[in-house]
Short mmCIF file of C-alpha atoms and ligand atoms in Angstrom, two decimals:
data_model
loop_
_atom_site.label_atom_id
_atom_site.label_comp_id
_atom_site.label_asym_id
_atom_site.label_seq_id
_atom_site.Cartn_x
_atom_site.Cartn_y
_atom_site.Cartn_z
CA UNK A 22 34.60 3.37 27.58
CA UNK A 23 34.97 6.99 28.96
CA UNK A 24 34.19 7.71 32.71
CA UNK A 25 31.51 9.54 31.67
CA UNK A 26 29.72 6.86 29.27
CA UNK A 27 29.58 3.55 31.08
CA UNK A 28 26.45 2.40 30.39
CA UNK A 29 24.61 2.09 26.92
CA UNK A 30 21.00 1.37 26.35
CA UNK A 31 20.63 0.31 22.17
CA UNK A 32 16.89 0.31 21.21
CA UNK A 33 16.28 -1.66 17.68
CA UNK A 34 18.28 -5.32 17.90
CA UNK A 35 18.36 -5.77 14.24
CA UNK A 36 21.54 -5.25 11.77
CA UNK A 37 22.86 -2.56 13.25
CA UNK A 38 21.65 -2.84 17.16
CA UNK A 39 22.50 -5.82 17.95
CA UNK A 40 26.42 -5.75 16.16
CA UNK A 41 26.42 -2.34 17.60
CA UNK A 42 25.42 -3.39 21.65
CA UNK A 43 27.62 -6.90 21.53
CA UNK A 44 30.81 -4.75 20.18
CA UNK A 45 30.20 -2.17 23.23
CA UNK A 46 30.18 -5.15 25.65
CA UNK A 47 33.54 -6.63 24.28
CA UNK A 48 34.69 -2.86 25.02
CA UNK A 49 33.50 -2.63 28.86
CA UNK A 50 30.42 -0.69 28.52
CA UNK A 51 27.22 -2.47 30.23
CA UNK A 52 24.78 -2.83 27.57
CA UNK A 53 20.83 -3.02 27.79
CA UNK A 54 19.82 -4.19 23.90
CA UNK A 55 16.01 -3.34 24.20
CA UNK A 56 13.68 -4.69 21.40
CA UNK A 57 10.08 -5.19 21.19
CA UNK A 58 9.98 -8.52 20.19
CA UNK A 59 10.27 -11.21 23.21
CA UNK A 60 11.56 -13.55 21.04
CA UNK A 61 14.19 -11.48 19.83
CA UNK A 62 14.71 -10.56 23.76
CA UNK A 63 14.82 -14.54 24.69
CA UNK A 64 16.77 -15.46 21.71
CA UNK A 65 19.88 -12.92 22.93
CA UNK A 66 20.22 -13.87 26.35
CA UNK A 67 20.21 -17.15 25.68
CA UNK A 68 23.40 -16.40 23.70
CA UNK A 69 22.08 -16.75 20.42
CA UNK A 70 21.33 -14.46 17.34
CA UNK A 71 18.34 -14.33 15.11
CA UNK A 72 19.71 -12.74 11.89
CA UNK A 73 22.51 -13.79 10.00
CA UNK A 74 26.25 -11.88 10.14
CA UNK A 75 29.46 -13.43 10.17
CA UNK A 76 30.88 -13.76 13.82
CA UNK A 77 28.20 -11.93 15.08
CA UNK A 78 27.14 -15.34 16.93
CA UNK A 79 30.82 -14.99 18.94
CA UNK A 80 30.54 -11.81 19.79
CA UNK A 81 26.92 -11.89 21.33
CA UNK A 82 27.78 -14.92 23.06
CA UNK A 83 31.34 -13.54 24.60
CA UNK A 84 29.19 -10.53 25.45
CA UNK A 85 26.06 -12.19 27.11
CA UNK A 86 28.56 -14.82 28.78
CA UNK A 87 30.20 -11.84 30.29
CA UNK A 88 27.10 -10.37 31.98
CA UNK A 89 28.43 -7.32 29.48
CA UNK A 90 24.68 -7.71 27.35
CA UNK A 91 21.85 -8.16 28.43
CA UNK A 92 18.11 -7.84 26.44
CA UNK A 93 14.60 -6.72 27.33
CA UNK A 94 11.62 -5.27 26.38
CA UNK A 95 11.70 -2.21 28.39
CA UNK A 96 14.62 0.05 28.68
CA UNK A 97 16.44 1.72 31.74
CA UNK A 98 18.36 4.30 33.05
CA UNK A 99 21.63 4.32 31.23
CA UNK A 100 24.31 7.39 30.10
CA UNK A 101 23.65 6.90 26.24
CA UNK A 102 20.92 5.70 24.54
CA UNK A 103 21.22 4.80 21.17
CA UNK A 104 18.04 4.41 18.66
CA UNK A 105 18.85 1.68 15.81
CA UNK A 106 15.34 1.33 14.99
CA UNK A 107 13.95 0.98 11.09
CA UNK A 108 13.04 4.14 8.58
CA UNK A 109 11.29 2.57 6.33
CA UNK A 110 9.13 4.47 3.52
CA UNK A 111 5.54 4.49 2.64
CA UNK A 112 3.34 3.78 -0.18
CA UNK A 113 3.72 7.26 -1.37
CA UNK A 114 7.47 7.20 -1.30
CA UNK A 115 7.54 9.69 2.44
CA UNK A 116 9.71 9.06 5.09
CA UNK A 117 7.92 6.46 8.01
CA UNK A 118 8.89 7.99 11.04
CA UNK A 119 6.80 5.79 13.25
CA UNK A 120 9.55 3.69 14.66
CA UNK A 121 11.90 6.51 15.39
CA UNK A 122 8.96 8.13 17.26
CA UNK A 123 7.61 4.99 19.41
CA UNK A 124 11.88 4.70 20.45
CA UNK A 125 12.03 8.29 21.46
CA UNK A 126 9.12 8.28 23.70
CA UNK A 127 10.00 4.75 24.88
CA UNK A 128 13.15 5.72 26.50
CA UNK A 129 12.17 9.54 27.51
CA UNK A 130 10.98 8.13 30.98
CA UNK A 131 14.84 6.79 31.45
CA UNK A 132 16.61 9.82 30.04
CA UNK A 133 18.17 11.50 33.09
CA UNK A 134 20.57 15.37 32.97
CA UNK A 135 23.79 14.05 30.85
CA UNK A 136 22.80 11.47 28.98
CA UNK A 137 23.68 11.34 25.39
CA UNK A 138 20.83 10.46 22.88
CA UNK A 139 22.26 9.27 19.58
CA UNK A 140 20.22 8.57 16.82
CA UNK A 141 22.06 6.03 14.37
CA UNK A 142 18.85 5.00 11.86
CA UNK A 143 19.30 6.73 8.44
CA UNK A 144 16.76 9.31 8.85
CA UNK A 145 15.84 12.48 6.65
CA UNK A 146 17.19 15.73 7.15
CA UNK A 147 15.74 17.67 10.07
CA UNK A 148 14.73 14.01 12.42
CA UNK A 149 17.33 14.58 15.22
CA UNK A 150 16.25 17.42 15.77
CA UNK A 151 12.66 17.71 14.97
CA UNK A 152 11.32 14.36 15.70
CA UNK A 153 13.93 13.01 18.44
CA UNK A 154 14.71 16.08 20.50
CA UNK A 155 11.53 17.69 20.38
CA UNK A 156 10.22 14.55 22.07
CA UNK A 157 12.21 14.48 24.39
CA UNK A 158 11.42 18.07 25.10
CA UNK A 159 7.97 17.65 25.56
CA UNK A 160 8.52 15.22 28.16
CA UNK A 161 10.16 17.89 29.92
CA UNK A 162 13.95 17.05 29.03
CA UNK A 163 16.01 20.45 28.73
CA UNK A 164 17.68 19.83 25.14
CA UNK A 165 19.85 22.38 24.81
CA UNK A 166 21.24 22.03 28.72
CA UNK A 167 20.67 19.01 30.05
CA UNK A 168 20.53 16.19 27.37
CA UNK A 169 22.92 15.97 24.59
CA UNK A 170 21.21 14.93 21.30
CA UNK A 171 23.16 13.61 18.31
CA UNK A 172 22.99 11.65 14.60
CA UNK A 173 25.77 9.46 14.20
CA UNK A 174 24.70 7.62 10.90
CA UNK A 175 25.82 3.49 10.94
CA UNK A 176 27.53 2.97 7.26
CA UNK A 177 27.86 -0.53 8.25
CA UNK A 178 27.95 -2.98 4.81
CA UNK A 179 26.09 -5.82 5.67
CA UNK A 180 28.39 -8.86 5.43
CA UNK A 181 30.90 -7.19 6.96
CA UNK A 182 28.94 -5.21 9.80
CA UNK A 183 31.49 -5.95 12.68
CA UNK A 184 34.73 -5.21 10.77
CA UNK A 185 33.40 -1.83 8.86
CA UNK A 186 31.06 -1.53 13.20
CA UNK A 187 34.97 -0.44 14.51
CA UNK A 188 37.33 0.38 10.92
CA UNK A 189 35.04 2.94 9.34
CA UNK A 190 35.27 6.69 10.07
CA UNK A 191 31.90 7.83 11.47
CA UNK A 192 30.39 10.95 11.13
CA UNK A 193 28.65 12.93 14.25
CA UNK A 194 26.77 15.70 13.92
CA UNK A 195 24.43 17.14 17.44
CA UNK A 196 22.08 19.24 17.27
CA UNK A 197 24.61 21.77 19.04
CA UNK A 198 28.51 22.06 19.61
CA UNK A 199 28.39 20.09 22.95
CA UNK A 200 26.53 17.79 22.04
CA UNK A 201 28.68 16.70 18.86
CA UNK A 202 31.43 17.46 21.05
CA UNK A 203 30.44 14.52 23.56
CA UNK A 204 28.86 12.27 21.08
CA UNK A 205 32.38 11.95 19.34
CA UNK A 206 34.08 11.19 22.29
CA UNK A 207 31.39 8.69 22.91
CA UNK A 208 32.66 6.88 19.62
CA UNK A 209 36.27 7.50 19.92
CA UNK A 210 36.12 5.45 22.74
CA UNK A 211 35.51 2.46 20.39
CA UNK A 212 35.70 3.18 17.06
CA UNK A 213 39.40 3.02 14.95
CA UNK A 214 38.54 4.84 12.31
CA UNK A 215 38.33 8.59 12.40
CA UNK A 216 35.35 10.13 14.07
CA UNK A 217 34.21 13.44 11.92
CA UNK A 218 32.27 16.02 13.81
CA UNK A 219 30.01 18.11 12.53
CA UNK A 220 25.87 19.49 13.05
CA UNK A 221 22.63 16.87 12.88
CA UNK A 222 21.73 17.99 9.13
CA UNK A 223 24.74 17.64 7.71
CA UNK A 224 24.77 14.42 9.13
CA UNK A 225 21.59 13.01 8.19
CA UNK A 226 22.15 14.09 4.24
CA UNK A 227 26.39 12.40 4.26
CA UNK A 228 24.81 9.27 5.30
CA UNK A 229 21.57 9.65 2.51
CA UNK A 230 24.09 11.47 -0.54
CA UNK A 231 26.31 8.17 0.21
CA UNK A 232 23.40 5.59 -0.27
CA UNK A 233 22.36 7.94 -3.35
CA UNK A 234 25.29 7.71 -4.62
CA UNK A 235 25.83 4.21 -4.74
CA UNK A 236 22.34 3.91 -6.13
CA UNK A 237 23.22 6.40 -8.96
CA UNK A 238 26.23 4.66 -9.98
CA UNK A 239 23.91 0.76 -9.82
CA UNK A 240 21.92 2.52 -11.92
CA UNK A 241 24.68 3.15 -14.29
CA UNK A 242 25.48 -0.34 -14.50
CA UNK A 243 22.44 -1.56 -14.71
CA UNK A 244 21.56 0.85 -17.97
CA UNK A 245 24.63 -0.24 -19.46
CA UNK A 246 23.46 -4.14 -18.82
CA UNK A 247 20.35 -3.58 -20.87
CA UNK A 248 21.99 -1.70 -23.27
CA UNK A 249 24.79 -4.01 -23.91
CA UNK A 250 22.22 -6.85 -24.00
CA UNK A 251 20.42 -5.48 -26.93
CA UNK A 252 23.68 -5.14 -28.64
CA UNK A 253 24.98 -8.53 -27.70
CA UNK A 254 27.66 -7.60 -26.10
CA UNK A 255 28.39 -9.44 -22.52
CA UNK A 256 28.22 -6.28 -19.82
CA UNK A 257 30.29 -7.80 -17.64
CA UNK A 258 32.99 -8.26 -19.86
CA UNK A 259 32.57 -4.54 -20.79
CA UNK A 260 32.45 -3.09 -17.44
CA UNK A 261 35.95 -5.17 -16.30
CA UNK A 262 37.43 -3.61 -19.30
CA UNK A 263 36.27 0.42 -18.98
CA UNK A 264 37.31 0.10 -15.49
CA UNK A 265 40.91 -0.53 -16.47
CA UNK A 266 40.79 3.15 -17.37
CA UNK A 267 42.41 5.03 -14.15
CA UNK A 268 39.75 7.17 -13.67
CA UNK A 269 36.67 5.02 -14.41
CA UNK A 270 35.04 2.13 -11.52
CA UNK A 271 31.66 1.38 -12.97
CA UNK A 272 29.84 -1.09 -9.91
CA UNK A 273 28.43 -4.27 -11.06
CA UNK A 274 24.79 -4.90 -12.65
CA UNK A 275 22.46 -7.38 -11.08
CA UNK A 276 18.64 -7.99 -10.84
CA UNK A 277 17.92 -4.39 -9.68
CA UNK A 278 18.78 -3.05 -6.18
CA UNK A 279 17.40 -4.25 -2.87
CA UNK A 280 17.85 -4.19 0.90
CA UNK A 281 16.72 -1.87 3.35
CA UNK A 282 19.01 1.17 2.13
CA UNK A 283 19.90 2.02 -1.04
CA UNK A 284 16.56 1.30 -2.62
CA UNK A 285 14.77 3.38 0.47
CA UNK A 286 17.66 5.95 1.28
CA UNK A 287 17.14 8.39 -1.81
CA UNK A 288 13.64 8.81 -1.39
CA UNK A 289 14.26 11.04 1.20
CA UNK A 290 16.30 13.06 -0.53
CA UNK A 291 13.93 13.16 -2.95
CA UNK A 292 10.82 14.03 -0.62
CA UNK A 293 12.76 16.80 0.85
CA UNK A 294 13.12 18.44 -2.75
CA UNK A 295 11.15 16.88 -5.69
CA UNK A 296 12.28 19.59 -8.38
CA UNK A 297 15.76 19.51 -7.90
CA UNK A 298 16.23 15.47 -7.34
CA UNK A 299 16.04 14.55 -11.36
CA UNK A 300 18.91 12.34 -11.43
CA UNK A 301 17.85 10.48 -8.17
CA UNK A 302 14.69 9.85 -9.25
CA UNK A 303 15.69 8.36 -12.44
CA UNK A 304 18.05 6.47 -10.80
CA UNK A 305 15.29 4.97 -8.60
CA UNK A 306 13.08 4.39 -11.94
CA UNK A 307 16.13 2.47 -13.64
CA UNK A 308 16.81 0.49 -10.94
CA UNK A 309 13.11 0.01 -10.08
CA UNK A 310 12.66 -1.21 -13.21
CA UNK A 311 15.45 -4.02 -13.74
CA UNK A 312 13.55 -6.62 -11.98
CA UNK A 313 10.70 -6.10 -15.17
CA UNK A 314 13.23 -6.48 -17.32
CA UNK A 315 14.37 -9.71 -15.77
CA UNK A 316 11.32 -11.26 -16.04
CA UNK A 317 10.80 -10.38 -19.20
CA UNK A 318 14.13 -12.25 -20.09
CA UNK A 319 12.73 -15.56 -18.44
CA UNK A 320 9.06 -14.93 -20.16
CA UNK A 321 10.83 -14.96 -23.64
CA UNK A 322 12.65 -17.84 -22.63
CA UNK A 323 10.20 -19.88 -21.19
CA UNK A 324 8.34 -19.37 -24.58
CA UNK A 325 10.23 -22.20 -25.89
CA UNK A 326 9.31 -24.23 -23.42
CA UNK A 327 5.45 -26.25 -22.97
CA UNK A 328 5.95 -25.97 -19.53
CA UNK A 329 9.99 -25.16 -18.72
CA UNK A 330 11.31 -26.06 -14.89
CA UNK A 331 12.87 -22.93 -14.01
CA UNK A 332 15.31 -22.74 -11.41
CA UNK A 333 15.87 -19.94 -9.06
CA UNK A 334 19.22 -19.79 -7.70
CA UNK A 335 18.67 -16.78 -4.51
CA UNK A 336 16.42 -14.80 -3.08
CA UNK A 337 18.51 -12.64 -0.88
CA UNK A 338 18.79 -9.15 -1.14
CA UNK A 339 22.79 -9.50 -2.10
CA UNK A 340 24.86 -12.00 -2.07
CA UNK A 341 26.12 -14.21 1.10
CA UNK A 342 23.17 -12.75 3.43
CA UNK A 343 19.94 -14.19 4.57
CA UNK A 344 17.97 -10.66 4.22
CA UNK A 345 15.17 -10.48 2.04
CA UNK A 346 14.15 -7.25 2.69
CA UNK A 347 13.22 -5.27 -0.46
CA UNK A 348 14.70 -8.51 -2.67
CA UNK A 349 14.44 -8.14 -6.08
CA UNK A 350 15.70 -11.73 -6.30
CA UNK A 351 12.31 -12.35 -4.13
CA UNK A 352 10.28 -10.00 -6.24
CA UNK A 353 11.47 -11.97 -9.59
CA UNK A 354 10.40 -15.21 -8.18
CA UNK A 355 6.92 -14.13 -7.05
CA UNK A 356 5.81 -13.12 -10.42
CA UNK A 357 7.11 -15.92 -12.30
CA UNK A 358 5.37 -17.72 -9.54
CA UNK A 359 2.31 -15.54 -10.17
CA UNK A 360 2.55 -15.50 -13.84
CA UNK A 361 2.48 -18.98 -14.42
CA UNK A 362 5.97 -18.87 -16.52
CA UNK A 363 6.79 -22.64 -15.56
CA UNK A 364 7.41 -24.99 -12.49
CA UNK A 365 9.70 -22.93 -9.86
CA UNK A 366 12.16 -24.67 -7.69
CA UNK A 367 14.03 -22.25 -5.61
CA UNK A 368 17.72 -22.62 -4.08
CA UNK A 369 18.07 -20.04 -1.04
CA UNK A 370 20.90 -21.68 0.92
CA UNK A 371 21.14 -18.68 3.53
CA UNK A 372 17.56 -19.40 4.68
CA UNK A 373 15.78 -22.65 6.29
CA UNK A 374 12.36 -22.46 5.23
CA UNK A 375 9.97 -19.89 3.23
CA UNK A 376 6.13 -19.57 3.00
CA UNK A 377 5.86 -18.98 -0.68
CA UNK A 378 8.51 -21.98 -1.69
CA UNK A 379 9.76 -24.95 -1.17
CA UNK A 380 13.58 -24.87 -1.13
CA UNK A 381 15.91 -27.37 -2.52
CA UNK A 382 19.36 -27.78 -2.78
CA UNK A 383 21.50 -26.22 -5.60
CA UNK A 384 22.18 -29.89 -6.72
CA UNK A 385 18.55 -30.59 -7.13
CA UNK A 386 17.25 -27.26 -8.85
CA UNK A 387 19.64 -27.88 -11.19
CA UNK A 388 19.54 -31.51 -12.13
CA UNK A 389 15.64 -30.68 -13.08
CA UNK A 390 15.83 -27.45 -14.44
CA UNK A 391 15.02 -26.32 -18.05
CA UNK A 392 16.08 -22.71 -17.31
CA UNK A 393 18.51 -21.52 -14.54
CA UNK A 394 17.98 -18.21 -13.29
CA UNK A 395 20.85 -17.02 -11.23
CA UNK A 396 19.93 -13.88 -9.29
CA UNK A 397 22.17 -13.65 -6.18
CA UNK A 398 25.82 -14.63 -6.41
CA UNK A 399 26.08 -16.54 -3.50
CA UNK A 400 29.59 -18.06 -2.62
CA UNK A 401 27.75 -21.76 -3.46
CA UNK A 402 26.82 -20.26 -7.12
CA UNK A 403 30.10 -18.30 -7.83
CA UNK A 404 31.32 -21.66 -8.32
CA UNK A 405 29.53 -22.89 -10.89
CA UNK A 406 30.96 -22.92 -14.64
CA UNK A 407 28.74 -22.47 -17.82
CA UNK A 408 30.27 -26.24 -19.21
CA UNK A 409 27.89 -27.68 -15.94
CA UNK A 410 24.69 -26.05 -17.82
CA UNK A 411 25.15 -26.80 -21.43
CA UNK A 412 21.94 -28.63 -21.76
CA UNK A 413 20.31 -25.58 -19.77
CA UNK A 414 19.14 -21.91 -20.61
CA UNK A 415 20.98 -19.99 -18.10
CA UNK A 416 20.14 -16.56 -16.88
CA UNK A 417 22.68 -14.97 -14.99
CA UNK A 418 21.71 -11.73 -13.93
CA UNK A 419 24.54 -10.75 -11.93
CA UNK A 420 27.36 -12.88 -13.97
CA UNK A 421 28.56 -14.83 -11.35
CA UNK A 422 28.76 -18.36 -13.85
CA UNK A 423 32.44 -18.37 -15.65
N1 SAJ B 509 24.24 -3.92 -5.93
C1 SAJ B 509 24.34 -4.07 -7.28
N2 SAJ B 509 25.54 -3.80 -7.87
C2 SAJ B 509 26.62 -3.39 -7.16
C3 SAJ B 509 26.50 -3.23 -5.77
C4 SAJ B 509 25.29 -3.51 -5.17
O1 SAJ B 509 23.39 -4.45 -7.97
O2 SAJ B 509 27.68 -3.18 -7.77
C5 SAJ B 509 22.95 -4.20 -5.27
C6 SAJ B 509 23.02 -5.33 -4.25
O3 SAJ B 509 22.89 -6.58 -4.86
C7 SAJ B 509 21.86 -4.99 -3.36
C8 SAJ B 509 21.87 -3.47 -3.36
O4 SAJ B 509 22.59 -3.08 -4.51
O5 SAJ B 509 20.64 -5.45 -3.91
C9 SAJ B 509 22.48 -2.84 -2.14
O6 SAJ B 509 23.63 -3.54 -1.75
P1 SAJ B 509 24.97 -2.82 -1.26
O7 SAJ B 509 25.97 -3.88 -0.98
O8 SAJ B 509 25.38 -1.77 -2.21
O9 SAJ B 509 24.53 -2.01 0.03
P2 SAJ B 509 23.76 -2.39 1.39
O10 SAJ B 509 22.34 -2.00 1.23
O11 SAJ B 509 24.06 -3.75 1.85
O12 SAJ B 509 24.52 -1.38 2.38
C10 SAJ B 509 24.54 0.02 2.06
C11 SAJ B 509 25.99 0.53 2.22
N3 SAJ B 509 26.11 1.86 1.66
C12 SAJ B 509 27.07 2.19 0.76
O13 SAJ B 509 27.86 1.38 0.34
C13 SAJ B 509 27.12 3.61 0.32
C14 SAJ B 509 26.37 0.52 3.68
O14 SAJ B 509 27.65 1.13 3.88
C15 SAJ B 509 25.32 1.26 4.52
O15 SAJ B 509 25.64 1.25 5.90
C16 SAJ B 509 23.99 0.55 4.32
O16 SAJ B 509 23.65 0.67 2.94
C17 SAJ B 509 22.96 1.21 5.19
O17 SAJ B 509 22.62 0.62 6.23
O18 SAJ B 509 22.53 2.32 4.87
#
């Protein structure tokens, strides 16, 4: 806490708000989370969390408990205000802005002469100031005097959100000196890791060249998977060798990428400047495309088969996380489903219930299945061996089975 920044109001109480506003109540700050679901609201100051994160339950409950957190629909007057709403895309690939907007003029009413406004959701270049500060201008906020405007990009892995929330260095960029000036003091009062300043654009594009990145280099590993599979040649084996050259760390293939980042993050890159964006677009149309391939792979396999049971082990985005957000794991399923490839029994032990599926345990899908198609490597499947499967066709897209 600084004397200046006492009070924080967090709009968006998802992955990143709601880590984000119980942290700053372990740290002193007084924290409004605002959301616009009541259930979300209701759920948080009971104590309680509705998304899955590891200790995330202890820290919302220490901070609630406290009278350090608080939730509500509506938010008020506070010294920062931070927007951790979603930027998700459209059809046509282009930014969604919509959330970021609705945020901005939600709080305007509340933002007083001082106050920081930080925008933390990965946003394309030009948002802070274009879309956030310009509303806040025209409801007659002086933005270059009076309120100080700011991107400070989360690079929180999910998983490991409240570690990475207070170890990570952060990057702050305003969209002028004083208000990157204040905006990094802001986070040096919590943060350990080193706070970086610089302007709003630069900002915006670290935090989308670093999701690009990582999907350029899943991409990689995923071409190399297919590849290596037409030559029979076991890519994980592969990989774990070429990266015991010093200057070579190839990531790990799977059933294409998901989440809410990675797979949305390079797009707007890619919107800002079509011709120059090759290699991030066919990054996007490799890694786009894996989930095809996958099913594919179970189509030929269930060929054999009159009518194969075919066990789905995850439908997570990643492994150890109940987010299905943008799952190709979820994706997979679905068209099997849809396709008529066999009898589906899905294993999603991060997750109580789904719409489209009845879950069972991992014991069960596997006692009846034909096939076994692994496609998250949850902690519960890391453990299982090839010997328990020799009956079984197993399809391990993300070579978890030993
Ligand atoms: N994946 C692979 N192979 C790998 C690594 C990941 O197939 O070797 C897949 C995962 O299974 C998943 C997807 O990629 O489907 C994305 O997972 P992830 O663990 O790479 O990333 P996210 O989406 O959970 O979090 C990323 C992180 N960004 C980077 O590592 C550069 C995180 O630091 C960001 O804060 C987050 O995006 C975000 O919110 O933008």
């Amino acid at each position: 806490m600084t004397d200046e920044f006492r009070s924080v109001c967090v709009v968006g109480l998802g992955y990143i708000g709601l880590p984000t506003a119980s942290l700053l109540g372990t740290k002193g700050f007084d924290v409004l989370g605002v959301d616009v679901s009541q259930h979300v609201v209701d759920t948080i100051n009971d104590g309680n969390i509705h998304i899955v994160e590891p200790d995330l339950d202890i820290l919302v409950k220490s901070s609630v408990n406290a009278g350090k957190l608080k939730a509500s629909t509506t938010p008020q007057e506070s010294d920062v205000f931070i927007l951790a709403v979603p930027t998700p895309f459209k059809d046509n690939n282009e930014p969604d802005l919509h959330f970021v907007e609705q945020a901005t003029k939600t709080i305007a009413p509340y933002v007083k002469p001082g106050n920081l406004v930080i925008l933390e959701s990965t946003s394309p270049v030009g948002t802070t100031e274009h879309t956030v500060a310009r509303i806040l201008a025209e409801h007659g906020l002086d933005i270059e005097k009076d309120v100080l405007v700011a991107h400070c990009p989360e690079r929180v892995l999910p998983g490991r959100i409240l570690i990475e929330l207070v170890e990570n260095d952060r990057i702050v960029g305003g969209i002028n000196p004083i208000a990157t000036a204040k905006a990094g003091d802001f986070y040096r009062s919590f943060v350990r890791g080193e706070v970086l300043e610089t302007n709003a654009a630069t900002a915006e594009m670290a935090k989308l060249t670093e999701n690009a990145f990582r999907d350029v280099n899943i991409a990689f590993a995923n071409e190399i998977s297919m590849i290596c599979d037409n030559l029979g040649i076991n890519p994980w084996e592969l990989i774990e060798l070429a990266n015991r050259h010093p200057r070579v760390n190839i990531l790990q293939p799977g059933p294409g990428v998901g989440g809410h980042c990675i797979a949305v993050d390079p797009w707007f890159i890619i919107a800002s400047d079509r011709d120059n964006s090759r290699l991030l677009q066919s990054a996007r149309a490799v890694n786009d495309h894996k989930p095809d391939w996958v099913i594919e792979k179970v189509r030929q396999k269930a060929s054999r088969f009159k009518q194969p049971t075919i066990a789905c082990l995850g439908l997570a985005f990643k492994a150890d996380v109940d987010d299905l957000r943008e799952s190709p794991a979820l994706r997979i399923v679905h068209q099997i489903q849809k396709d008529a490839l066999g009898d589906v029994i899905v294993c999603e032990p991060n997750i109580k219930s789904h719409p489209d599926f009845e879950l069972a345990s991992m014991e069960e899908a596997l006692a009846q299945a034909d096939i076994v198609l692994l496609l998250v490597d949850h902690k519960q499947f890391r453990r299982l061996k090839a010997s328990d499967m020799k009956e079984k066709i197993l399809i391990d897209t993300r070579g978890a089975v030993r």
